[in-house]
């Protein structure tokens, strides 16, 4: 994975801590160097600080998203809510607030990597109902909602016959909606099932990821139910 962090002490301490968990790490001290490394090599995950010299983390995330769906974890200084929102709008999958505990950082990394290697659940037995009566994403099954088609086996999405590129987090969120069409999913449920957050998770990650899905799938595809959450229109 690639860590882009301009603070030398923090960059070294994060590298040592994360490598103890068996992850390979390369680092860059500014946004332009990080972008060059990203273009030269293949990474499973990027960790980007928001405040970087040359090219900040938000701009770097946008440049990455022009060509790649690699998971991106943003790091923001404590209390910088605008940075969090801007990073998520730029295409980041998740964020942590500095100073961050190593265990929290590694947990976020593991969660992102699990989403990036997401595999559909085995197909249910013939005649066996799902728990809520709705369709369950399964291997080899295509779910169709109007002009939206979701191949849950191939993990491919199309709108009006044209392919749609989704990040791993966007795809997992869409699959959560598709498993329960017409049913309202609360934000804390989505935080738990998609982001692996507990009750203390920040619901902004859900709201902004839904916004990105709407831009890609159509603004009316996912409906907001005020005070509760979201649902996928049948």
mmCIF file with all atom_site columns, C-alpha atoms in Angstrom:
data_model
loop_
_atom_site.group_PDB
_atom_site.id
_atom_site.type_symbol
_atom_site.label_atom_id
_atom_site.label_alt_id
_atom_site.label_comp_id
_atom_site.label_asym_id
_atom_site.label_entity_id
_atom_site.label_seq_id
_atom_site.pdbx_PDB_ins_code
_atom_site.Cartn_x
_atom_site.Cartn_y
_atom_site.Cartn_z
_atom_site.occupancy
_atom_site.B_iso_or_equiv
_atom_site.pdbx_formal_charge
_atom_site.auth_seq_id
_atom_site.auth_comp_id
_atom_site.auth_asym_id
_atom_site.auth_atom_id
_atom_site.pdbx_PDB_model_num
ATOM 1   C CA . UNK A 1 1   ? 0.000   0.000   0.000   1.00 0.00 ? 1   UNK A CA 1
ATOM 2   C CA . UNK A 1 2   ? 1.002   3.632   -0.396  1.00 0.00 ? 2   UNK A CA 1
ATOM 3   C CA . UNK A 1 3   ? 1.125   6.186   2.430   1.00 0.00 ? 3   UNK A CA 1
ATOM 4   C CA . UNK A 1 4   ? 1.380   9.864   1.495   1.00 0.00 ? 4   UNK A CA 1
ATOM 5   C CA . UNK A 1 5   ? 2.159   11.913  4.617   1.00 0.00 ? 5   UNK A CA 1
ATOM 6   C CA . UNK A 1 6   ? 4.379   14.995  4.894   1.00 0.00 ? 6   UNK A CA 1
ATOM 7   C CA . UNK A 1 7   ? 5.174   14.668  8.614   1.00 0.00 ? 7   UNK A CA 1
ATOM 8   C CA . UNK A 1 8   ? 8.400   12.645  8.726   1.00 0.00 ? 8   UNK A CA 1
ATOM 9   C CA . UNK A 1 9   ? 7.913   11.267  12.247  1.00 0.00 ? 9   UNK A CA 1
ATOM 10  C CA . UNK A 1 10  ? 4.305   10.273  11.604  1.00 0.00 ? 10  UNK A CA 1
ATOM 11  C CA . UNK A 1 11  ? 5.200   8.725   8.255   1.00 0.00 ? 11  UNK A CA 1
ATOM 12  C CA . UNK A 1 12  ? 7.901   6.565   9.828   1.00 0.00 ? 12  UNK A CA 1
ATOM 13  C CA . UNK A 1 13  ? 5.807   5.566   12.858  1.00 0.00 ? 13  UNK A CA 1
ATOM 14  C CA . UNK A 1 14  ? 2.806   4.597   10.704  1.00 0.00 ? 14  UNK A CA 1
ATOM 15  C CA . UNK A 1 15  ? 5.058   2.585   8.409   1.00 0.00 ? 15  UNK A CA 1
ATOM 16  C CA . UNK A 1 16  ? 6.658   0.630   11.257  1.00 0.00 ? 16  UNK A CA 1
ATOM 17  C CA . UNK A 1 17  ? 3.305   0.014   12.948  1.00 0.00 ? 17  UNK A CA 1
ATOM 18  C CA . UNK A 1 18  ? 1.494   -1.141  9.808   1.00 0.00 ? 18  UNK A CA 1
ATOM 19  C CA . UNK A 1 19  ? 4.358   -3.338  8.589   1.00 0.00 ? 19  UNK A CA 1
ATOM 20  C CA . UNK A 1 20  ? 4.171   -5.212  11.908  1.00 0.00 ? 20  UNK A CA 1
ATOM 21  C CA . UNK A 1 21  ? 0.783   -6.484  10.729  1.00 0.00 ? 21  UNK A CA 1
ATOM 22  C CA . UNK A 1 22  ? 2.335   -7.928  7.568   1.00 0.00 ? 22  UNK A CA 1
ATOM 23  C CA . UNK A 1 23  ? 1.449   -5.183  5.102   1.00 0.00 ? 23  UNK A CA 1
ATOM 24  C CA . UNK A 1 24  ? 4.027   -3.897  2.636   1.00 0.00 ? 24  UNK A CA 1
ATOM 25  C CA . UNK A 1 25  ? 4.314   -0.120  2.620   1.00 0.00 ? 25  UNK A CA 1
ATOM 26  C CA . UNK A 1 26  ? 5.776   2.544   0.364   1.00 0.00 ? 26  UNK A CA 1
ATOM 27  C CA . UNK A 1 27  ? 5.692   6.204   1.286   1.00 0.00 ? 27  UNK A CA 1
ATOM 28  C CA . UNK A 1 28  ? 5.830   9.679   -0.205  1.00 0.00 ? 28  UNK A CA 1
ATOM 29  C CA . UNK A 1 29  ? 6.242   13.019  1.549   1.00 0.00 ? 29  UNK A CA 1
ATOM 30  C CA . UNK A 1 30  ? 4.132   15.182  -0.784  1.00 0.00 ? 30  UNK A CA 1
ATOM 31  C CA . UNK A 1 31  ? 1.206   14.864  -3.149  1.00 0.00 ? 31  UNK A CA 1
ATOM 32  C CA . UNK A 1 32  ? 3.128   15.089  -6.425  1.00 0.00 ? 32  UNK A CA 1
ATOM 33  C CA . UNK A 1 33  ? 5.610   12.412  -5.324  1.00 0.00 ? 33  UNK A CA 1
ATOM 34  C CA . UNK A 1 34  ? 2.679   10.273  -4.221  1.00 0.00 ? 34  UNK A CA 1
ATOM 35  C CA . UNK A 1 35  ? 0.988   10.690  -7.600  1.00 0.00 ? 35  UNK A CA 1
ATOM 36  C CA . UNK A 1 36  ? 4.188   9.710   -9.398  1.00 0.00 ? 36  UNK A CA 1
ATOM 37  C CA . UNK A 1 37  ? 4.569   6.571   -7.256  1.00 0.00 ? 37  UNK A CA 1
ATOM 38  C CA . UNK A 1 38  ? 0.916   5.682   -7.819  1.00 0.00 ? 38  UNK A CA 1
ATOM 39  C CA . UNK A 1 39  ? 1.383   5.933   -11.585 1.00 0.00 ? 39  UNK A CA 1
ATOM 40  C CA . UNK A 1 40  ? 4.580   3.867   -11.542 1.00 0.00 ? 40  UNK A CA 1
ATOM 41  C CA . UNK A 1 41  ? 3.426   0.992   -9.344  1.00 0.00 ? 41  UNK A CA 1
ATOM 42  C CA . UNK A 1 42  ? 0.325   -0.978  -8.409  1.00 0.00 ? 42  UNK A CA 1
ATOM 43  C CA . UNK A 1 43  ? -1.083  -0.604  -4.887  1.00 0.00 ? 43  UNK A CA 1
ATOM 44  C CA . UNK A 1 44  ? -3.903  -2.370  -3.056  1.00 0.00 ? 44  UNK A CA 1
ATOM 45  C CA . UNK A 1 45  ? -4.747  0.696   -0.973  1.00 0.00 ? 45  UNK A CA 1
ATOM 46  C CA . UNK A 1 46  ? -3.797  4.368   -0.603  1.00 0.00 ? 46  UNK A CA 1
ATOM 47  C CA . UNK A 1 47  ? -3.588  6.309   2.676   1.00 0.00 ? 47  UNK A CA 1
ATOM 48  C CA . UNK A 1 48  ? -3.597  10.048  1.994   1.00 0.00 ? 48  UNK A CA 1
ATOM 49  C CA . UNK A 1 49  ? -3.157  12.901  4.427   1.00 0.00 ? 49  UNK A CA 1
ATOM 50  C CA . UNK A 1 50  ? -5.375  15.872  3.579   1.00 0.00 ? 50  UNK A CA 1
ATOM 51  C CA . UNK A 1 51  ? -2.736  18.559  4.180   1.00 0.00 ? 51  UNK A CA 1
ATOM 52  C CA . UNK A 1 52  ? 0.124   17.864  1.778   1.00 0.00 ? 52  UNK A CA 1
ATOM 53  C CA . UNK A 1 53  ? 2.589   20.226  0.076   1.00 0.00 ? 53  UNK A CA 1
ATOM 54  C CA . UNK A 1 54  ? 2.469   20.624  -3.690  1.00 0.00 ? 54  UNK A CA 1
ATOM 55  C CA . UNK A 1 55  ? -0.732  18.682  -4.289  1.00 0.00 ? 55  UNK A CA 1
ATOM 56  C CA . UNK A 1 56  ? -3.009  18.206  -1.303  1.00 0.00 ? 56  UNK A CA 1
ATOM 57  C CA . UNK A 1 57  ? -4.640  14.899  -0.432  1.00 0.00 ? 57  UNK A CA 1
ATOM 58  C CA . UNK A 1 58  ? -8.016  15.897  -1.823  1.00 0.00 ? 58  UNK A CA 1
ATOM 59  C CA . UNK A 1 59  ? -6.531  16.883  -5.164  1.00 0.00 ? 59  UNK A CA 1
ATOM 60  C CA . UNK A 1 60  ? -4.449  13.707  -5.184  1.00 0.00 ? 60  UNK A CA 1
ATOM 61  C CA . UNK A 1 61  ? -7.554  11.611  -4.517  1.00 0.00 ? 61  UNK A CA 1
ATOM 62  C CA . UNK A 1 62  ? -9.317  13.271  -7.460  1.00 0.00 ? 62  UNK A CA 1
ATOM 63  C CA . UNK A 1 63  ? -6.354  12.541  -9.743  1.00 0.00 ? 63  UNK A CA 1
ATOM 64  C CA . UNK A 1 64  ? -6.319  8.905   -8.596  1.00 0.00 ? 64  UNK A CA 1
ATOM 65  C CA . UNK A 1 65  ? -10.046 8.554   -9.246  1.00 0.00 ? 65  UNK A CA 1
ATOM 66  C CA . UNK A 1 66  ? -9.549  9.669   -12.863 1.00 0.00 ? 66  UNK A CA 1
ATOM 67  C CA . UNK A 1 67  ? -7.965  6.300   -13.634 1.00 0.00 ? 67  UNK A CA 1
ATOM 68  C CA . UNK A 1 68  ? -8.392  3.940   -10.669 1.00 0.00 ? 68  UNK A CA 1
ATOM 69  C CA . UNK A 1 69  ? -10.942 2.475   -8.247  1.00 0.00 ? 69  UNK A CA 1
ATOM 70  C CA . UNK A 1 70  ? -8.269  1.532   -5.682  1.00 0.00 ? 70  UNK A CA 1
ATOM 71  C CA . UNK A 1 71  ? -9.506  1.945   -2.080  1.00 0.00 ? 71  UNK A CA 1
ATOM 72  C CA . UNK A 1 72  ? -8.537  5.314   -0.573  1.00 0.00 ? 72  UNK A CA 1
ATOM 73  C CA . UNK A 1 73  ? -8.353  6.122   3.138   1.00 0.00 ? 73  UNK A CA 1
ATOM 74  C CA . UNK A 1 74  ? -8.067  9.823   4.004   1.00 0.00 ? 74  UNK A CA 1
ATOM 75  C CA . UNK A 1 75  ? -6.457  11.185  7.168   1.00 0.00 ? 75  UNK A CA 1
ATOM 76  C CA . UNK A 1 76  ? -7.703  14.508  8.514   1.00 0.00 ? 76  UNK A CA 1
ATOM 77  C CA . UNK A 1 77  ? -6.628  16.747  11.389  1.00 0.00 ? 77  UNK A CA 1
ATOM 78  C CA . UNK A 1 78  ? -8.969  16.683  14.388  1.00 0.00 ? 78  UNK A CA 1
ATOM 79  C CA . UNK A 1 79  ? -12.085 18.818  13.934  1.00 0.00 ? 79  UNK A CA 1
ATOM 80  C CA . UNK A 1 80  ? -11.603 19.549  10.227  1.00 0.00 ? 80  UNK A CA 1
ATOM 81  C CA . UNK A 1 81  ? -15.107 18.507  9.192   1.00 0.00 ? 81  UNK A CA 1
ATOM 82  C CA . UNK A 1 82  ? -14.862 20.315  5.868   1.00 0.00 ? 82  UNK A CA 1
ATOM 83  C CA . UNK A 1 83  ? -11.742 18.310  5.003   1.00 0.00 ? 83  UNK A CA 1
ATOM 84  C CA . UNK A 1 84  ? -13.591 15.075  5.760   1.00 0.00 ? 84  UNK A CA 1
ATOM 85  C CA . UNK A 1 85  ? -16.506 16.028  3.512   1.00 0.00 ? 85  UNK A CA 1
ATOM 86  C CA . UNK A 1 86  ? -14.223 17.235  0.715   1.00 0.00 ? 86  UNK A CA 1
ATOM 87  C CA . UNK A 1 87  ? -12.159 14.042  0.848   1.00 0.00 ? 87  UNK A CA 1
ATOM 88  C CA . UNK A 1 88  ? -15.206 11.795  0.676   1.00 0.00 ? 88  UNK A CA 1
ATOM 89  C CA . UNK A 1 89  ? -16.691 13.858  -2.146  1.00 0.00 ? 89  UNK A CA 1
ATOM 90  C CA . UNK A 1 90  ? -13.399 13.518  -4.032  1.00 0.00 ? 90  UNK A CA 1
ATOM 91  C CA . UNK A 1 91  ? -13.847 9.749   -4.002  1.00 0.00 ? 91  UNK A CA 1
ATOM 92  C CA . UNK A 1 92  ? -12.258 8.526   -0.769  1.00 0.00 ? 92  UNK A CA 1
ATOM 93  C CA . UNK A 1 93  ? -13.816 5.391   0.718   1.00 0.00 ? 93  UNK A CA 1
ATOM 94  C CA . UNK A 1 94  ? -13.235 6.176   4.377   1.00 0.00 ? 94  UNK A CA 1
ATOM 95  C CA . UNK A 1 95  ? -11.346 8.502   6.698   1.00 0.00 ? 95  UNK A CA 1
ATOM 96  C CA . UNK A 1 96  ? -9.667  8.627   10.079  1.00 0.00 ? 96  UNK A CA 1
ATOM 97  C CA . UNK A 1 97  ? -9.040  11.655  12.290  1.00 0.00 ? 97  UNK A CA 1
ATOM 98  C CA . UNK A 1 98  ? -5.503  12.333  13.521  1.00 0.00 ? 98  UNK A CA 1
ATOM 99  C CA . UNK A 1 99  ? -4.095  11.569  15.968  1.00 0.00 ? 99  UNK A CA 1
ATOM 100 C CA . UNK A 1 100 ? -5.228  8.033   15.207  1.00 0.00 ? 100 UNK A CA 1
ATOM 101 C CA . UNK A 1 101 ? -4.597  4.891   17.216  1.00 0.00 ? 101 UNK A CA 1
ATOM 102 C CA . UNK A 1 102 ? -2.697  2.229   15.297  1.00 0.00 ? 102 UNK A CA 1
ATOM 103 C CA . UNK A 1 103 ? -5.372  -0.374  16.021  1.00 0.00 ? 103 UNK A CA 1
ATOM 104 C CA . UNK A 1 104 ? -8.053  1.899   14.561  1.00 0.00 ? 104 UNK A CA 1
ATOM 105 C CA . UNK A 1 105 ? -5.953  2.576   11.466  1.00 0.00 ? 105 UNK A CA 1
ATOM 106 C CA . UNK A 1 106 ? -5.292  -1.126  10.901  1.00 0.00 ? 106 UNK A CA 1
ATOM 107 C CA . UNK A 1 107 ? -8.989  -1.918  11.417  1.00 0.00 ? 107 UNK A CA 1
ATOM 108 C CA . UNK A 1 108 ? -9.915  0.618   8.731   1.00 0.00 ? 108 UNK A CA 1
ATOM 109 C CA . UNK A 1 109 ? -7.276  -0.820  6.406   1.00 0.00 ? 109 UNK A CA 1
ATOM 110 C CA . UNK A 1 110 ? -8.576  -4.356  6.890   1.00 0.00 ? 110 UNK A CA 1
ATOM 111 C CA . UNK A 1 111 ? -12.145 -3.245  6.272   1.00 0.00 ? 111 UNK A CA 1
ATOM 112 C CA . UNK A 1 112 ? -11.200 -1.506  3.022   1.00 0.00 ? 112 UNK A CA 1
ATOM 113 C CA . UNK A 1 113 ? -9.215  -4.495  1.808   1.00 0.00 ? 113 UNK A CA 1
ATOM 114 C CA . UNK A 1 114 ? -12.137 -6.811  2.571   1.00 0.00 ? 114 UNK A CA 1
ATOM 115 C CA . UNK A 1 115 ? -14.400 -4.624  0.443   1.00 0.00 ? 115 UNK A CA 1
ATOM 116 C CA . UNK A 1 116 ? -11.841 -4.599  -2.360  1.00 0.00 ? 116 UNK A CA 1
ATOM 117 C CA . UNK A 1 117 ? -11.814 -8.414  -2.404  1.00 0.00 ? 117 UNK A CA 1
ATOM 118 C CA . UNK A 1 118 ? -15.566 -8.781  -1.864  1.00 0.00 ? 118 UNK A CA 1
ATOM 119 C CA . UNK A 1 119 ? -17.036 -12.045 -3.134  1.00 0.00 ? 119 UNK A CA 1
ATOM 120 C CA . UNK A 1 120 ? -20.784 -12.707 -3.459  1.00 0.00 ? 120 UNK A CA 1
ATOM 121 C CA . UNK A 1 121 ? -22.464 -15.131 -1.113  1.00 0.00 ? 121 UNK A CA 1
ATOM 122 C CA . UNK A 1 122 ? -23.219 -18.650 -2.392  1.00 0.00 ? 122 UNK A CA 1
ATOM 123 C CA . UNK A 1 123 ? -26.535 -19.029 -4.161  1.00 0.00 ? 123 UNK A CA 1
ATOM 124 C CA . UNK A 1 124 ? -29.379 -19.897 -1.770  1.00 0.00 ? 124 UNK A CA 1
ATOM 125 C CA . UNK A 1 125 ? -30.863 -23.388 -1.924  1.00 0.00 ? 125 UNK A CA 1
ATOM 126 C CA . UNK A 1 126 ? -33.783 -23.761 -4.348  1.00 0.00 ? 126 UNK A CA 1
ATOM 127 C CA . UNK A 1 127 ? -37.052 -22.779 -2.696  1.00 0.00 ? 127 UNK A CA 1
ATOM 128 C CA . UNK A 1 128 ? -35.317 -21.350 0.348   1.00 0.00 ? 128 UNK A CA 1
ATOM 129 C CA . UNK A 1 129 ? -36.592 -17.908 1.226   1.00 0.00 ? 129 UNK A CA 1
ATOM 130 C CA . UNK A 1 130 ? -34.278 -15.132 2.331   1.00 0.00 ? 130 UNK A CA 1
ATOM 131 C CA . UNK A 1 131 ? -34.778 -13.746 5.802   1.00 0.00 ? 131 UNK A CA 1
ATOM 132 C CA . UNK A 1 132 ? -36.739 -10.664 4.747   1.00 0.00 ? 132 UNK A CA 1
ATOM 133 C CA . UNK A 1 133 ? -38.361 -11.938 1.582   1.00 0.00 ? 133 UNK A CA 1
ATOM 134 C CA . UNK A 1 134 ? -36.208 -9.722  -0.653  1.00 0.00 ? 134 UNK A CA 1
ATOM 135 C CA . UNK A 1 135 ? -33.700 -10.890 -3.246  1.00 0.00 ? 135 UNK A CA 1
ATOM 136 C CA . UNK A 1 136 ? -30.305 -11.868 -1.910  1.00 0.00 ? 136 UNK A CA 1
ATOM 137 C CA . UNK A 1 137 ? -27.242 -11.088 -4.045  1.00 0.00 ? 137 UNK A CA 1
ATOM 138 C CA . UNK A 1 138 ? -25.831 -14.458 -5.047  1.00 0.00 ? 138 UNK A CA 1
ATOM 139 C CA . UNK A 1 139 ? -23.363 -15.937 -7.446  1.00 0.00 ? 139 UNK A CA 1
ATOM 140 C CA . UNK A 1 140 ? -24.463 -15.829 -11.079 1.00 0.00 ? 140 UNK A CA 1
ATOM 141 C CA . UNK A 1 141 ? -27.581 -13.774 -10.383 1.00 0.00 ? 141 UNK A CA 1
ATOM 142 C CA . UNK A 1 142 ? -28.507 -10.563 -12.185 1.00 0.00 ? 142 UNK A CA 1
ATOM 143 C CA . UNK A 1 143 ? -30.770 -8.140  -10.360 1.00 0.00 ? 143 UNK A CA 1
ATOM 144 C CA . UNK A 1 144 ? -32.695 -5.679  -12.524 1.00 0.00 ? 144 UNK A CA 1
ATOM 145 C CA . UNK A 1 145 ? -34.322 -2.448  -11.349 1.00 0.00 ? 145 UNK A CA 1
ATOM 146 C CA . UNK A 1 146 ? -35.600 -0.550  -14.375 1.00 0.00 ? 146 UNK A CA 1
ATOM 147 C CA . UNK A 1 147 ? -32.564 0.253   -16.503 1.00 0.00 ? 147 UNK A CA 1
ATOM 148 C CA . UNK A 1 148 ? -30.197 -0.663  -13.651 1.00 0.00 ? 148 UNK A CA 1
ATOM 149 C CA . UNK A 1 149 ? -28.706 -4.172  -13.838 1.00 0.00 ? 149 UNK A CA 1
ATOM 150 C CA . UNK A 1 150 ? -26.429 -5.678  -11.181 1.00 0.00 ? 150 UNK A CA 1
ATOM 151 C CA . UNK A 1 151 ? -24.515 -8.874  -11.939 1.00 0.00 ? 151 UNK A CA 1
ATOM 152 C CA . UNK A 1 152 ? -23.837 -10.148 -8.423  1.00 0.00 ? 152 UNK A CA 1
ATOM 153 C CA . UNK A 1 153 ? -21.615 -12.957 -9.684  1.00 0.00 ? 153 UNK A CA 1
ATOM 154 C CA . UNK A 1 154 ? -19.404 -10.899 -11.967 1.00 0.00 ? 154 UNK A CA 1
ATOM 155 C CA . UNK A 1 155 ? -19.754 -7.824  -9.738  1.00 0.00 ? 155 UNK A CA 1
ATOM 156 C CA . UNK A 1 156 ? -20.639 -5.665  -12.723 1.00 0.00 ? 156 UNK A CA 1
ATOM 157 C CA . UNK A 1 157 ? -23.153 -2.833  -12.892 1.00 0.00 ? 157 UNK A CA 1
ATOM 158 C CA . UNK A 1 158 ? -24.783 -1.260  -15.928 1.00 0.00 ? 158 UNK A CA 1
ATOM 159 C CA . UNK A 1 159 ? -27.315 1.495   -16.556 1.00 0.00 ? 159 UNK A CA 1
ATOM 160 C CA . UNK A 1 160 ? -29.293 1.435   -19.815 1.00 0.00 ? 160 UNK A CA 1
ATOM 161 C CA . UNK A 1 161 ? -26.873 -1.193  -21.093 1.00 0.00 ? 161 UNK A CA 1
ATOM 162 C CA . UNK A 1 162 ? -23.762 0.886   -20.425 1.00 0.00 ? 162 UNK A CA 1
ATOM 163 C CA . UNK A 1 163 ? -21.172 -0.228  -17.831 1.00 0.00 ? 163 UNK A CA 1
ATOM 164 C CA . UNK A 1 164 ? -20.779 1.803   -14.652 1.00 0.00 ? 164 UNK A CA 1
ATOM 165 C CA . UNK A 1 165 ? -17.475 1.837   -12.766 1.00 0.00 ? 165 UNK A CA 1
ATOM 166 C CA . UNK A 1 166 ? -17.920 1.722   -8.994  1.00 0.00 ? 166 UNK A CA 1
ATOM 167 C CA . UNK A 1 167 ? -15.357 1.732   -6.217  1.00 0.00 ? 167 UNK A CA 1
ATOM 168 C CA . UNK A 1 168 ? -15.424 -1.341  -3.939  1.00 0.00 ? 168 UNK A CA 1
ATOM 169 C CA . UNK A 1 169 ? -17.257 0.667   -1.264  1.00 0.00 ? 169 UNK A CA 1
ATOM 170 C CA . UNK A 1 170 ? -19.824 2.008   -3.736  1.00 0.00 ? 170 UNK A CA 1
ATOM 171 C CA . UNK A 1 171 ? -20.400 -1.502  -5.064  1.00 0.00 ? 171 UNK A CA 1
ATOM 172 C CA . UNK A 1 172 ? -20.859 -3.017  -1.616  1.00 0.00 ? 172 UNK A CA 1
ATOM 173 C CA . UNK A 1 173 ? -23.270 -0.238  -0.689  1.00 0.00 ? 173 UNK A CA 1
ATOM 174 C CA . UNK A 1 174 ? -25.284 -0.817  -3.855  1.00 0.00 ? 174 UNK A CA 1
ATOM 175 C CA . UNK A 1 175 ? -25.383 -4.565  -3.170  1.00 0.00 ? 175 UNK A CA 1
ATOM 176 C CA . UNK A 1 176 ? -26.710 -3.843  0.328   1.00 0.00 ? 176 UNK A CA 1
ATOM 177 C CA . UNK A 1 177 ? -29.532 -1.797  -1.197  1.00 0.00 ? 177 UNK A CA 1
ATOM 178 C CA . UNK A 1 178 ? -30.164 -4.376  -3.922  1.00 0.00 ? 178 UNK A CA 1
ATOM 179 C CA . UNK A 1 179 ? -30.562 -7.144  -1.346  1.00 0.00 ? 179 UNK A CA 1
ATOM 180 C CA . UNK A 1 180 ? -33.477 -5.209  0.173   1.00 0.00 ? 180 UNK A CA 1
ATOM 181 C CA . UNK A 1 181 ? -35.235 -3.273  -2.624  1.00 0.00 ? 181 UNK A CA 1
ATOM 182 C CA . UNK A 1 182 ? -37.957 -0.968  -1.418  1.00 0.00 ? 182 UNK A CA 1
ATOM 183 C CA . UNK A 1 183 ? -36.902 -1.415  2.213   1.00 0.00 ? 183 UNK A CA 1
ATOM 184 C CA . UNK A 1 184 ? -35.471 1.491   4.198   1.00 0.00 ? 184 UNK A CA 1
ATOM 185 C CA . UNK A 1 185 ? -31.936 0.846   5.445   1.00 0.00 ? 185 UNK A CA 1
ATOM 186 C CA . UNK A 1 186 ? -30.897 3.025   8.360   1.00 0.00 ? 186 UNK A CA 1
ATOM 187 C CA . UNK A 1 187 ? -27.533 4.743   8.316   1.00 0.00 ? 187 UNK A CA 1
ATOM 188 C CA . UNK A 1 188 ? -26.215 2.847   11.326  1.00 0.00 ? 188 UNK A CA 1
ATOM 189 C CA . UNK A 1 189 ? -27.116 -0.441  9.594   1.00 0.00 ? 189 UNK A CA 1
ATOM 190 C CA . UNK A 1 190 ? -25.178 0.582   6.504   1.00 0.00 ? 190 UNK A CA 1
ATOM 191 C CA . UNK A 1 191 ? -22.236 1.742   8.620   1.00 0.00 ? 191 UNK A CA 1
ATOM 192 C CA . UNK A 1 192 ? -22.154 -1.672  10.263  1.00 0.00 ? 192 UNK A CA 1
ATOM 193 C CA . UNK A 1 193 ? -22.659 -3.794  7.150   1.00 0.00 ? 193 UNK A CA 1
ATOM 194 C CA . UNK A 1 194 ? -20.631 -1.816  4.595   1.00 0.00 ? 194 UNK A CA 1
ATOM 195 C CA . UNK A 1 195 ? -18.024 0.106   6.607   1.00 0.00 ? 195 UNK A CA 1
ATOM 196 C CA . UNK A 1 196 ? -17.729 -2.291  9.576   1.00 0.00 ? 196 UNK A CA 1
ATOM 197 C CA . UNK A 1 197 ? -18.407 0.631   11.931  1.00 0.00 ? 197 UNK A CA 1
ATOM 198 C CA . UNK A 1 198 ? -20.157 0.416   15.266  1.00 0.00 ? 198 UNK A CA 1
ATOM 199 C CA . UNK A 1 199 ? -22.636 2.898   16.635  1.00 0.00 ? 199 UNK A CA 1
ATOM 200 C CA . UNK A 1 200 ? -19.943 5.588   16.833  1.00 0.00 ? 200 UNK A CA 1
ATOM 201 C CA . UNK A 1 201 ? -19.471 5.719   13.066  1.00 0.00 ? 201 UNK A CA 1
ATOM 202 C CA . UNK A 1 202 ? -19.842 8.993   11.177  1.00 0.00 ? 202 UNK A CA 1
ATOM 203 C CA . UNK A 1 203 ? -22.969 8.902   9.016   1.00 0.00 ? 203 UNK A CA 1
ATOM 204 C CA . UNK A 1 204 ? -21.408 11.398  6.599   1.00 0.00 ? 204 UNK A CA 1
ATOM 205 C CA . UNK A 1 205 ? -19.566 8.549   4.907   1.00 0.00 ? 205 UNK A CA 1
ATOM 206 C CA . UNK A 1 206 ? -22.931 6.979   4.074   1.00 0.00 ? 206 UNK A CA 1
ATOM 207 C CA . UNK A 1 207 ? -24.529 10.204  2.866   1.00 0.00 ? 207 UNK A CA 1
ATOM 208 C CA . UNK A 1 208 ? -21.625 11.137  0.608   1.00 0.00 ? 208 UNK A CA 1
ATOM 209 C CA . UNK A 1 209 ? -21.251 7.637   -0.816  1.00 0.00 ? 209 UNK A CA 1
ATOM 210 C CA . UNK A 1 210 ? -24.973 7.664   -1.631  1.00 0.00 ? 210 UNK A CA 1
ATOM 211 C CA . UNK A 1 211 ? -24.451 10.984  -3.400  1.00 0.00 ? 211 UNK A CA 1
ATOM 212 C CA . UNK A 1 212 ? -21.696 9.449   -5.517  1.00 0.00 ? 212 UNK A CA 1
ATOM 213 C CA . UNK A 1 213 ? -23.917 6.495   -6.377  1.00 0.00 ? 213 UNK A CA 1
ATOM 214 C CA . UNK A 1 214 ? -26.700 8.846   -7.441  1.00 0.00 ? 214 UNK A CA 1
ATOM 215 C CA . UNK A 1 215 ? -24.341 10.683  -9.776  1.00 0.00 ? 215 UNK A CA 1
ATOM 216 C CA . UNK A 1 216 ? -23.409 7.394   -11.425 1.00 0.00 ? 216 UNK A CA 1
ATOM 217 C CA . UNK A 1 217 ? -26.763 5.587   -11.410 1.00 0.00 ? 217 UNK A CA 1
ATOM 218 C CA . UNK A 1 218 ? -29.289 8.421   -11.614 1.00 0.00 ? 218 UNK A CA 1
ATOM 219 C CA . UNK A 1 219 ? -30.483 10.757  -8.897  1.00 0.00 ? 219 UNK A CA 1
ATOM 220 C CA . UNK A 1 220 ? -33.876 9.072   -8.456  1.00 0.00 ? 220 UNK A CA 1
ATOM 221 C CA . UNK A 1 221 ? -32.547 5.530   -8.040  1.00 0.00 ? 221 UNK A CA 1
ATOM 222 C CA . UNK A 1 222 ? -31.885 5.782   -4.293  1.00 0.00 ? 222 UNK A CA 1
ATOM 223 C CA . UNK A 1 223 ? -34.565 7.530   -2.270  1.00 0.00 ? 223 UNK A CA 1
ATOM 224 C CA . UNK A 1 224 ? -33.977 9.431   0.963   1.00 0.00 ? 224 UNK A CA 1
ATOM 225 C CA . UNK A 1 225 ? -36.419 8.665   3.773   1.00 0.00 ? 225 UNK A CA 1
ATOM 226 C CA . UNK A 1 226 ? -35.982 11.621  6.102   1.00 0.00 ? 226 UNK A CA 1
ATOM 227 C CA . UNK A 1 227 ? -35.128 10.759  9.660   1.00 0.00 ? 227 UNK A CA 1
ATOM 228 C CA . UNK A 1 228 ? -34.430 7.111   8.828   1.00 0.00 ? 228 UNK A CA 1
ATOM 229 C CA . UNK A 1 229 ? -32.128 6.367   5.913   1.00 0.00 ? 229 UNK A CA 1
ATOM 230 C CA . UNK A 1 230 ? -32.272 5.299   2.282   1.00 0.00 ? 230 UNK A CA 1
ATOM 231 C CA . UNK A 1 231 ? -33.960 2.742   0.060   1.00 0.00 ? 231 UNK A CA 1
ATOM 232 C CA . UNK A 1 232 ? -33.462 1.476   -3.478  1.00 0.00 ? 232 UNK A CA 1
ATOM 233 C CA . UNK A 1 233 ? -36.518 2.013   -5.631  1.00 0.00 ? 233 UNK A CA 1
ATOM 234 C CA . UNK A 1 234 ? -37.826 -1.184  -7.148  1.00 0.00 ? 234 UNK A CA 1
#
